[in-house]
Tab-separated table of C-alpha atoms in Angstrom:
chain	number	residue	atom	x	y	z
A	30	UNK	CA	0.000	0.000	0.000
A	31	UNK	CA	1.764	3.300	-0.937
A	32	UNK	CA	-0.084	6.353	0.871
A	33	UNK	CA	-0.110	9.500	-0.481
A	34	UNK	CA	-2.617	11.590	0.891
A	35	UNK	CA	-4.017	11.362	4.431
A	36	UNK	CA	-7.423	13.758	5.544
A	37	UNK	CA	-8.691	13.002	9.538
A	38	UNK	CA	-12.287	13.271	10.270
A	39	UNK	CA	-12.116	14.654	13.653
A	40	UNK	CA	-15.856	14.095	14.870
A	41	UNK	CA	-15.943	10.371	13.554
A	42	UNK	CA	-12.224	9.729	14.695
A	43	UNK	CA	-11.884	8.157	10.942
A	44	UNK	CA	-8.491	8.543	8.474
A	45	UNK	CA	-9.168	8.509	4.904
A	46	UNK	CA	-6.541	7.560	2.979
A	47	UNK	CA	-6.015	7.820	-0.911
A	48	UNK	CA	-3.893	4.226	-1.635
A	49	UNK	CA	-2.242	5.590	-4.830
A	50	UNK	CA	-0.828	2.309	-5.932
A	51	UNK	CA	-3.673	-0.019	-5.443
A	52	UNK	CA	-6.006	2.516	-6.813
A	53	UNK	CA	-8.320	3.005	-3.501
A	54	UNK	CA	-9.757	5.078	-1.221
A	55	UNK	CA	-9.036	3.732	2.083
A	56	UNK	CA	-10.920	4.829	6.030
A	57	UNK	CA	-9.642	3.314	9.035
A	58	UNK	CA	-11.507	3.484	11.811
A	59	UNK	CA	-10.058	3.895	15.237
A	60	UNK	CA	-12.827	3.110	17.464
A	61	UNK	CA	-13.592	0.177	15.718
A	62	UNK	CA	-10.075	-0.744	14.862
A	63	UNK	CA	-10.758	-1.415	11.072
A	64	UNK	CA	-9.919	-0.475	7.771
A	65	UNK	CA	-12.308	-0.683	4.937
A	66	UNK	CA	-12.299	0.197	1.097
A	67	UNK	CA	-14.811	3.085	0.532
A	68	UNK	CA	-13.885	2.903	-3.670
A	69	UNK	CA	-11.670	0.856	-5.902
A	70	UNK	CA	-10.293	-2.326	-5.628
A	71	UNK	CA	-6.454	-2.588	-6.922
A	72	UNK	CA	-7.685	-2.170	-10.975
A	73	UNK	CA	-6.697	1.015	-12.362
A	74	UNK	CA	-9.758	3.005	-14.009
A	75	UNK	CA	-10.398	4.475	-16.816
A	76	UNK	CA	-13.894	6.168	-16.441
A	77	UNK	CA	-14.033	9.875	-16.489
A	78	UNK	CA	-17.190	10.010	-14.601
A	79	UNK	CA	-18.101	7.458	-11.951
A	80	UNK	CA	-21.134	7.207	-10.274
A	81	UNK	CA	-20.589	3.485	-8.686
A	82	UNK	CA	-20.769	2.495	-5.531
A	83	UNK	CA	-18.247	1.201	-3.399
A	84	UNK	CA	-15.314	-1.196	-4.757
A	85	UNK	CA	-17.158	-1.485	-7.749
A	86	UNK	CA	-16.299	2.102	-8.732
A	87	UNK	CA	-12.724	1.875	-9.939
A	88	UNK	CA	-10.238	4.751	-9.368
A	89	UNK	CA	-7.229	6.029	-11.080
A	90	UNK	CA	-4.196	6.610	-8.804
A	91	UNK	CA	-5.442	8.725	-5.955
A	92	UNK	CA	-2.841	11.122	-4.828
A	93	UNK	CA	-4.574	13.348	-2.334
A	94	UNK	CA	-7.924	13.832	0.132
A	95	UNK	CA	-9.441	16.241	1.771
A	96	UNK	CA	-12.986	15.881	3.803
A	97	UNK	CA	-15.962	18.610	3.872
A	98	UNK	CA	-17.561	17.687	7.226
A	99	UNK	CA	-20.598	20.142	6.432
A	100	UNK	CA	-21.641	17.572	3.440
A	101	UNK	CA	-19.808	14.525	4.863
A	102	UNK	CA	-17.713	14.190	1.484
A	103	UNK	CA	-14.226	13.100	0.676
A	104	UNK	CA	-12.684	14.716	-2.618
A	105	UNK	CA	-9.700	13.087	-3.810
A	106	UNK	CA	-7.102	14.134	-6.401
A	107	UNK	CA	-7.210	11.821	-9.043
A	108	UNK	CA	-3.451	12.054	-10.755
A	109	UNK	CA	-4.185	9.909	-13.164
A	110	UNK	CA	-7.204	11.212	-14.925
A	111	UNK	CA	-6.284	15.041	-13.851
A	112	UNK	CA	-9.463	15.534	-12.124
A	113	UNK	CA	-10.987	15.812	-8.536
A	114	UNK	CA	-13.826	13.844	-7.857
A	115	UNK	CA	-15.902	12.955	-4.759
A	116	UNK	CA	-16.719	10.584	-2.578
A	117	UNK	CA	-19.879	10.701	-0.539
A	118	UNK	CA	-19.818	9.062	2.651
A	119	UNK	CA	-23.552	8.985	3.133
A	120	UNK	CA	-24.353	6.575	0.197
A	121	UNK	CA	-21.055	5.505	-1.062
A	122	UNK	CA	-21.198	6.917	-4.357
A	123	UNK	CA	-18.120	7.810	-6.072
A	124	UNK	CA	-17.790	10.200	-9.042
A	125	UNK	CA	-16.129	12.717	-10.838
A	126	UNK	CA	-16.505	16.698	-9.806
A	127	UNK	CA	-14.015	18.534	-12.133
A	128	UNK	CA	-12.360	18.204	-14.515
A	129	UNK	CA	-12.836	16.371	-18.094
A	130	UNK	CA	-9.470	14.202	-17.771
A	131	UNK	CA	-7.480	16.146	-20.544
A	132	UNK	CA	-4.305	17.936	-18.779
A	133	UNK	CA	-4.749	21.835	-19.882
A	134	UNK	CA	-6.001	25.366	-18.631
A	135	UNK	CA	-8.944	26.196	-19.411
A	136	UNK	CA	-9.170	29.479	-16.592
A	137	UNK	CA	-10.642	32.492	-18.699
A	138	UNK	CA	-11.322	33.486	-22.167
A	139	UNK	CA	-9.103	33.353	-25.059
């Protein structure tokens, strides 16, 4: 497992991690002492928009997290598809939130 991006939920007392190399996002629990898979399973992805649940939902090298309490969301930084998508914790969907997966700036008018 090669962690790159860690995000604590302080309230739940829950870690999510972004597991770069086996293409997961990761939460271990410390009151329960577990860790379980929220997306991904090892496969890298090659959807651009999501929408799956759980492991089902492949992911494409995850290199960062960070967690909006107010929504209970995770967005992760997906390297591999240069885009940020999200991960709601409330019904385990998994998707894409920016980006269209091409590397470019598209900030303004030309």
């Amino acid at each position: 497992m090669f962690l790159q991006g860690l995000v604590y939920n302080a309230t739940k007392n829950l870690l999510y991690v972004a597991d770069t190399e086996n293409h997961a996002l990761r939460v271990i629990d410390f009151v329960n002492e577990s860790v379980q898979t929220l997306a991904g399973n090892g496969t890298k992805g090659s959807d651009y928009k999501g929408g799956g649940k759980g492991t089902s939902q492949l992911l494409n090298s995850p290199w960062d997290v960070c967690f909006e309490p107010a929504n209970q969301t995770v967005y992760i930084a997906m390297a591999g598809q240069h885009q940020i998508w999200v991960h709601t914790t409330l019904d385990g969907v998994t998707r894409a939130f920016s980006g269209d997966g091409y590397e470019r700036n598209l900030n303004g008018s030309r």
